[in-house]
Amino acid sequence: MRLLQFTTQTLALLLLAACGAPQQPVGETSQASASSADGLDRTVLPIPEPDVPSITELDARNAKAPARFDVKPPEGAPNVLVVLIDDIGFGHSSAFGGPIQMPTLEKLAANGLKYNRFHTTALCSPTRTALLTGYNHHSNNAGAIMEVATAFPGNTGVRPGSITPMAEVLRLNGYSTAAFGKYHETPPWEASVSGPYDRWPTGSGFDKFYGFIGGETNQWHPMVYDGVTRVYPPVDNPGYHFTNDMTDQALAWMNTQQSLTPDKPFMMYFATGATHAPHHAPKEYVAKYKGKFAQGWDKVREETLARQKQLGVVPANTTLAPKPADIKDWDKLTADEKRLFERQMEVFAGFAEHTDAQVGRLIDALEERGELENTLIFYIVGDNGSSAEGGMIGMYNENTYFNGVQETLDMQLSRIEELGTEHTYNHFAAGWAVAGNTPFTWTKQVASNFGGTRNGMVMHWPKGIKAKGEVRSQFHHVIDVAPTVYAATGLPAPRLVNGIEQRPIEGVAMNYCFDDPKAADARKTQYFEMIGNRAIYHDGWYAGTIHKAPWEAAPRRPLTEDVWELYNVNEDFSQANDLAAKEPAKLEELKKKFMEEAVKYHVLPIDDRSIERLDPAIAGRPDLMNGKTKLVLYPGAKGIPENAFINIKNTSLKYTAEVEMPAKASGVILCQGGDFGGWSFYMMDGILHYTYNWVGLEFFTVKSTKPIAPGKHTLVLDFAYDGGRGAGGMATLLVDGEKAGEGRIEKTNANTFGIDESADVGTDENTPVVLAYKKRETFTGRIQKVTVETFPAAPKK
């Protein structure tokens, strides 16, 4: 039997080779030999349990049990901690010369290594899936964020079975695994209780998950899951903040795991929602930065570059690349603009320092338990460059951006003292994003400039890295993390997982430069692409094109007419000297190289649409509703993500609720969204209401003209839409077939109600759509069912 097992396994590997499975590049240390020191073939996962001979002894007292088969990691394998901060730039943190104090990052850097040429993909989901697998984002079918997936290979939003996440590889090799915080790798049509859960964290290698599934969350009122179950943190407790909460959960898990199995290594992925918008920060941290940014973003850029040179994280000859032409000079702003923008940055800085403090709690716990010495830590300061999605003046409600609504300066000034609190969903002005990406020009989304893709990274592993407090300038990418982990743990990247042949890993290990600062770069080539912004790095040269800025509504020109830039980045760290006119042959060579890589990794065709891809019908991706125009909801249906609910935007619709009510009934019958945009069909003191909360800016309410008597009733909201996108319409309320109220809803959300809000029957979870019924959300009657129907808008006369 043992011989048969060996023969079958060997035959599988021989078949892979015969089919042309590519061999690993020479020197790629993530590939271990097929047989490890303990004799296990770890290239095939799960590792098969060996057969044992049949037992012929009748009495168990006279027989000897075979040794228990137990897969353990290689002897001495380190713990692995991957820390990922969201939407923070190369020039933000004090460790990389920025104005924001991040002492935990500095502490780890002083006893480890800073990488100053480490790169991401320019956007959230793509970076995360590349980080956790070791494969390019298009190979993972994550060409952009999950919410804008399309039907094309490279962009479907579904990780292929031929790519197995690093956490699953470690788990199947005997590690305990856990993830805390932001995930943002689950296809939106799989993010409800209907599943499947294969691409949730616990279906992707993590034994434990506590955090949020989407791209962002309200730090004061987060939409949290424990595993696949929606949970409700104590948000009413004084001082509650999600980053604190996720840290508490991470510490509890680690402490328990270490208490029970101290000899078993763990892998933890600690991915904060900070510092992605909304910029929610404890007041005491914001107060630390009062007056620290009065000099403005232009001066902050100059000061940051000077510190970067002093720290040696940029070459001494680095020049400050020009900021985008749309970003105003600070000295030309009005007094009101300066007052607002200064406050925005104070809030962001407090947000970032608070985040680093929570990472510090993890590091302190590792040190207290004697685990820091043999824990391989990656502290990655940003999943992309700092975000300019706040536009030219920022916003107090980010939901306006996603719905194409422009906030005014006066709107924001009226909320200036509330920035960072639960009463805002704020983002800062693009000028601060550019300053945060010093010394580069561009920002998040711009994959064709280092401002969008270069992020500081600190690696700390006292047992495995002799060098301390040094800078490494080898060119690397986020796909190189997984191979580095495999090399450090002594594990191979698998060849076969659950019977599925695995693609050769696309990252290269960074271990070669741990103790050799002058080692030649192992990575010679890397493509970049995000929503049309695209570039190629090859042997010290970099060619890229700015197809669309984050604050621009449309691409600058057709893809075929894009203007490319060329930089010798071995000599020009900040991409300040465009050589396209001087080196046309080199530019053409690199443009050809980009196309080769684009074909190889499923980058083509390039889709440069952005917000309109939020609509599944336009994008061509699956939709849980599958084109339904009718949905019947029952009591208990709540916490339904927007992407799993019937689309009621930009259409006529009808809600029909079969209910039984007491006198003066109150509470929500059906709602969707929250504080910063949504709608609610509800009762208040016996009066039927329908309120539309237009992106937190305006409220439109229609209510019945008289109270509704106790008993069984059929309640209807009929909305006749005007047509177009984000338009208004006439709302009519009916009680048992009789008109009970009527009024205009002048504006509606065109694209979304909020990434971290939900649709709910009989209550209003997370933040309330209507503040007036806060703490009174639960319906006091009984709901039999609620039917939602949508209809095409009537043609305009």
PDB file of C-alpha atoms in Angstrom, residues 149-296:
ATOM      1  CA  ALA A 149     -14.837  42.981 -11.545  1.00  0.00           C
ATOM      2  CA  THR A 150     -15.748  42.229 -15.160  1.00  0.00           C
ATOM      3  CA  ALA A 151     -16.179  39.162 -17.373  1.00  0.00           C
ATOM      4  CA  PHE A 152     -12.651  39.288 -18.788  1.00  0.00           C
ATOM      5  CA  PRO A 153      -9.838  36.993 -17.613  1.00  0.00           C
ATOM      6  CA  GLY A 154      -7.575  38.945 -15.300  1.00  0.00           C
ATOM      7  CA  ASN A 155     -10.545  40.886 -13.924  1.00  0.00           C
ATOM      8  CA  THR A 156     -13.204  38.326 -12.952  1.00  0.00           C
ATOM      9  CA  GLY A 157     -12.664  38.776  -9.200  1.00  0.00           C
ATOM     10  CA  VAL A 158     -12.376  35.008  -8.679  1.00  0.00           C
ATOM     11  CA  ARG A 159      -8.988  33.632  -7.619  1.00  0.00           C
ATOM     12  CA  PRO A 160      -8.280  30.521  -9.729  1.00  0.00           C
ATOM     13  CA  GLY A 161      -7.764  27.126  -8.124  1.00  0.00           C
ATOM     14  CA  SER A 162      -4.296  27.030  -9.651  1.00  0.00           C
ATOM     15  CA  ILE A 163      -3.237  29.707  -7.133  1.00  0.00           C
ATOM     16  CA  THR A 164      -3.256  28.796  -3.446  1.00  0.00           C
ATOM     17  CA  PRO A 165      -2.939  31.547  -0.817  1.00  0.00           C
ATOM     18  CA  MET A 166       0.145  31.615   1.391  1.00  0.00           C
ATOM     19  CA  ALA A 167      -1.999  31.168   4.519  1.00  0.00           C
ATOM     20  CA  GLU A 168      -3.407  27.912   3.186  1.00  0.00           C
ATOM     21  CA  VAL A 169       0.068  26.650   2.285  1.00  0.00           C
ATOM     22  CA  LEU A 170       1.276  27.385   5.813  1.00  0.00           C
ATOM     23  CA  ARG A 171      -1.868  25.933   7.412  1.00  0.00           C
ATOM     24  CA  LEU A 172      -1.507  22.677   5.484  1.00  0.00           C
ATOM     25  CA  ASN A 173       2.103  22.550   6.666  1.00  0.00           C
ATOM     26  CA  GLY A 174       1.159  22.750  10.341  1.00  0.00           C
ATOM     27  CA  TYR A 175       0.839  26.483  11.101  1.00  0.00           C
ATOM     28  CA  SER A 176      -1.958  28.177  13.022  1.00  0.00           C
ATOM     29  CA  THR A 177      -3.286  31.032  10.880  1.00  0.00           C
ATOM     30  CA  ALA A 178      -5.395  34.123  11.524  1.00  0.00           C
ATOM     31  CA  ALA A 179      -6.406  37.341   9.816  1.00  0.00           C
ATOM     32  CA  PHE A 180      -7.639  40.532  11.425  1.00  0.00           C
ATOM     33  CA  GLY A 181      -8.995  43.734   9.893  1.00  0.00           C
ATOM     34  CA  LYS A 182      -9.622  44.424   6.239  1.00  0.00           C
ATOM     35  CA  TYR A 183      -9.894  41.597   3.713  1.00  0.00           C
ATOM     36  CA  HIS A 184     -11.346  42.958   0.430  1.00  0.00           C
ATOM     37  CA  GLU A 185     -10.656  39.851  -1.650  1.00  0.00           C
ATOM     38  CA  THR A 186     -14.103  38.261  -1.669  1.00  0.00           C
ATOM     39  CA  PRO A 187     -16.183  38.683  -4.853  1.00  0.00           C
ATOM     40  CA  PRO A 188     -19.145  40.906  -3.936  1.00  0.00           C
ATOM     41  CA  TRP A 189     -21.719  38.398  -5.187  1.00  0.00           C
ATOM     42  CA  GLU A 190     -20.287  35.880  -2.690  1.00  0.00           C
ATOM     43  CA  ALA A 191     -20.358  38.231   0.311  1.00  0.00           C
ATOM     44  CA  SER A 192     -23.766  37.243   1.727  1.00  0.00           C
ATOM     45  CA  VAL A 193     -25.035  34.348   3.840  1.00  0.00           C
ATOM     46  CA  SER A 194     -25.776  32.539   0.576  1.00  0.00           C
ATOM     47  CA  GLY A 195     -22.029  32.060   0.053  1.00  0.00           C
ATOM     48  CA  PRO A 196     -20.113  30.235  -1.191  1.00  0.00           C
ATOM     49  CA  TYR A 197     -17.430  30.906   1.420  1.00  0.00           C
ATOM     50  CA  ASP A 198     -14.472  29.554  -0.564  1.00  0.00           C
ATOM     51  CA  ARG A 199     -13.035  33.033  -1.063  1.00  0.00           C
ATOM     52  CA  TRP A 200     -13.759  34.379   2.405  1.00  0.00           C
ATOM     53  CA  PRO A 201     -10.716  34.474   4.703  1.00  0.00           C
ATOM     54  CA  THR A 202     -11.636  31.194   6.406  1.00  0.00           C
ATOM     55  CA  GLY A 203     -11.937  29.596   2.985  1.00  0.00           C
ATOM     56  CA  SER A 204      -8.557  30.988   1.974  1.00  0.00           C
ATOM     57  CA  GLY A 205      -6.283  29.495   4.590  1.00  0.00           C
ATOM     58  CA  PHE A 206      -7.126  31.402   7.767  1.00  0.00           C
ATOM     59  CA  ASP A 207      -8.333  29.392  10.770  1.00  0.00           C
ATOM     60  CA  LYS A 208      -9.555  32.622  12.368  1.00  0.00           C
ATOM     61  CA  PHE A 209     -10.884  35.859  10.904  1.00  0.00           C
ATOM     62  CA  TYR A 210     -12.169  38.971  12.638  1.00  0.00           C
ATOM     63  CA  GLY A 211     -12.752  42.016  10.494  1.00  0.00           C
ATOM     64  CA  PHE A 212     -14.634  43.384   7.512  1.00  0.00           C
ATOM     65  CA  ILE A 213     -14.990  41.940   4.038  1.00  0.00           C
ATOM     66  CA  GLY A 214     -15.293  45.094   1.916  1.00  0.00           C
ATOM     67  CA  GLY A 215     -12.939  47.888   0.990  1.00  0.00           C
ATOM     68  CA  GLU A 216     -13.483  50.230   3.930  1.00  0.00           C
ATOM     69  CA  THR A 217     -15.450  50.567   7.120  1.00  0.00           C
ATOM     70  CA  ASN A 218     -16.705  53.131   9.576  1.00  0.00           C
ATOM     71  CA  GLN A 219     -14.158  52.906  12.407  1.00  0.00           C
ATOM     72  CA  TRP A 220     -16.777  53.957  14.964  1.00  0.00           C
ATOM     73  CA  HIS A 221     -19.552  51.691  13.617  1.00  0.00           C
ATOM     74  CA  PRO A 222     -17.891  48.860  11.652  1.00  0.00           C
ATOM     75  CA  MET A 223     -19.633  46.023   9.809  1.00  0.00           C
ATOM     76  CA  VAL A 224     -17.722  43.108  11.362  1.00  0.00           C
ATOM     77  CA  TYR A 225     -17.573  39.358  10.816  1.00  0.00           C
ATOM     78  CA  ASP A 226     -16.091  36.680  13.041  1.00  0.00           C
ATOM     79  CA  GLY A 227     -15.351  33.932  10.552  1.00  0.00           C
ATOM     80  CA  VAL A 228     -18.444  34.095   8.338  1.00  0.00           C
ATOM     81  CA  THR A 229     -20.824  35.257  11.069  1.00  0.00           C
ATOM     82  CA  ARG A 230     -21.896  38.872  11.450  1.00  0.00           C
ATOM     83  CA  VAL A 231     -21.073  40.116  14.954  1.00  0.00           C
ATOM     84  CA  TYR A 232     -21.849  43.335  16.753  1.00  0.00           C
ATOM     85  CA  PRO A 233     -18.942  45.003  18.580  1.00  0.00           C
ATOM     86  CA  PRO A 234     -19.698  47.188  21.630  1.00  0.00           C
ATOM     87  CA  VAL A 235     -19.697  50.403  19.600  1.00  0.00           C
ATOM     88  CA  ASP A 236     -21.537  52.304  22.323  1.00  0.00           C
ATOM     89  CA  ASN A 237     -18.676  51.800  24.759  1.00  0.00           C
ATOM     90  CA  PRO A 238     -16.763  55.038  25.351  1.00  0.00           C
ATOM     91  CA  GLY A 239     -13.606  55.100  23.275  1.00  0.00           C
ATOM     92  CA  TYR A 240     -14.598  52.255  20.942  1.00  0.00           C
ATOM     93  CA  HIS A 241     -12.556  52.263  17.724  1.00  0.00           C
ATOM     94  CA  PHE A 242     -12.266  49.376  15.286  1.00  0.00           C
ATOM     95  CA  THR A 243      -8.453  49.405  15.139  1.00  0.00           C
ATOM     96  CA  ASN A 244      -8.378  48.985  18.922  1.00  0.00           C
ATOM     97  CA  ASP A 245     -11.004  46.258  18.649  1.00  0.00           C
ATOM     98  CA  MET A 246      -9.199  44.243  15.979  1.00  0.00           C
ATOM     99  CA  THR A 247      -5.989  44.525  18.007  1.00  0.00           C
ATOM    100  CA  ASP A 248      -7.750  43.230  21.111  1.00  0.00           C
ATOM    101  CA  GLN A 249      -9.031  40.301  19.066  1.00  0.00           C
ATOM    102  CA  ALA A 250      -5.597  39.608  17.567  1.00  0.00           C
ATOM    103  CA  LEU A 251      -3.960  39.645  20.990  1.00  0.00           C
ATOM    104  CA  ALA A 252      -6.614  37.332  22.435  1.00  0.00           C
ATOM    105  CA  TRP A 253      -6.165  34.840  19.593  1.00  0.00           C
ATOM    106  CA  MET A 254      -2.368  34.933  19.768  1.00  0.00           C
ATOM    107  CA  ASN A 255      -2.314  34.620  23.556  1.00  0.00           C
ATOM    108  CA  THR A 256      -4.647  31.639  23.460  1.00  0.00           C
ATOM    109  CA  GLN A 257      -2.746  29.958  20.636  1.00  0.00           C
ATOM    110  CA  GLN A 258       0.552  30.464  22.435  1.00  0.00           C
ATOM    111  CA  SER A 259      -0.907  29.239  25.723  1.00  0.00           C
ATOM    112  CA  LEU A 260      -2.206  26.002  24.227  1.00  0.00           C
ATOM    113  CA  THR A 261       0.451  25.259  21.591  1.00  0.00           C
ATOM    114  CA  PRO A 262       3.562  27.345  22.318  1.00  0.00           C
ATOM    115  CA  ASP A 263       5.699  25.122  20.081  1.00  0.00           C
ATOM    116  CA  LYS A 264       3.406  25.589  17.079  1.00  0.00           C
ATOM    117  CA  PRO A 265       4.278  28.619  14.902  1.00  0.00           C
ATOM    118  CA  PHE A 266       1.560  30.941  13.715  1.00  0.00           C
ATOM    119  CA  MET A 267       0.976  33.200  10.753  1.00  0.00           C
ATOM    120  CA  MET A 268      -0.989  36.404  11.391  1.00  0.00           C
ATOM    121  CA  TYR A 269      -2.216  38.855   8.773  1.00  0.00           C
ATOM    122  CA  PHE A 270      -2.930  42.180  10.493  1.00  0.00           C
ATOM    123  CA  ALA A 271      -4.462  44.498   7.896  1.00  0.00           C
ATOM    124  CA  THR A 272      -5.915  47.677   9.327  1.00  0.00           C
ATOM    125  CA  GLY A 273      -8.778  49.617   7.779  1.00  0.00           C
ATOM    126  CA  ALA A 274      -6.699  52.660   8.680  1.00  0.00           C
ATOM    127  CA  THR A 275      -5.646  54.891   7.072  1.00  0.00           C
ATOM    128  CA  HIS A 276      -8.230  54.444   4.330  1.00  0.00           C
ATOM    129  CA  ALA A 277     -11.124  56.891   4.384  1.00  0.00           C
ATOM    130  CA  PRO A 278     -13.098  57.541   6.456  1.00  0.00           C
ATOM    131  CA  HIS A 279     -10.318  59.176   8.464  1.00  0.00           C
ATOM    132  CA  HIS A 280     -11.631  58.388  11.930  1.00  0.00           C
ATOM    133  CA  ALA A 281      -9.210  59.109  14.753  1.00  0.00           C
ATOM    134  CA  PRO A 282      -9.377  59.414  18.546  1.00  0.00           C
ATOM    135  CA  LYS A 283      -9.395  63.088  19.520  1.00  0.00           C
ATOM    136  CA  GLU A 284      -6.300  62.804  21.703  1.00  0.00           C
ATOM    137  CA  TYR A 285      -4.247  61.645  18.713  1.00  0.00           C
ATOM    138  CA  VAL A 286      -5.595  64.378  16.455  1.00  0.00           C
ATOM    139  CA  ALA A 287      -4.730  66.959  19.122  1.00  0.00           C
ATOM    140  CA  LYS A 288      -1.058  65.977  18.916  1.00  0.00           C
ATOM    141  CA  TYR A 289      -0.877  67.487  15.439  1.00  0.00           C
ATOM    142  CA  LYS A 290      -2.585  70.804  16.129  1.00  0.00           C
ATOM    143  CA  GLY A 291      -0.700  73.449  14.125  1.00  0.00           C
ATOM    144  CA  LYS A 292       1.806  70.944  12.700  1.00  0.00           C
ATOM    145  CA  PHE A 293       0.695  71.462   9.093  1.00  0.00           C
ATOM    146  CA  ALA A 294       0.152  75.220   8.962  1.00  0.00           C
ATOM    147  CA  GLN A 295       3.091  75.493   6.545  1.00  0.00           C
ATOM    148  CA  GLY A 296       1.051  73.661   3.882  1.00  0.00           C
TER     149      GLY A 296
END
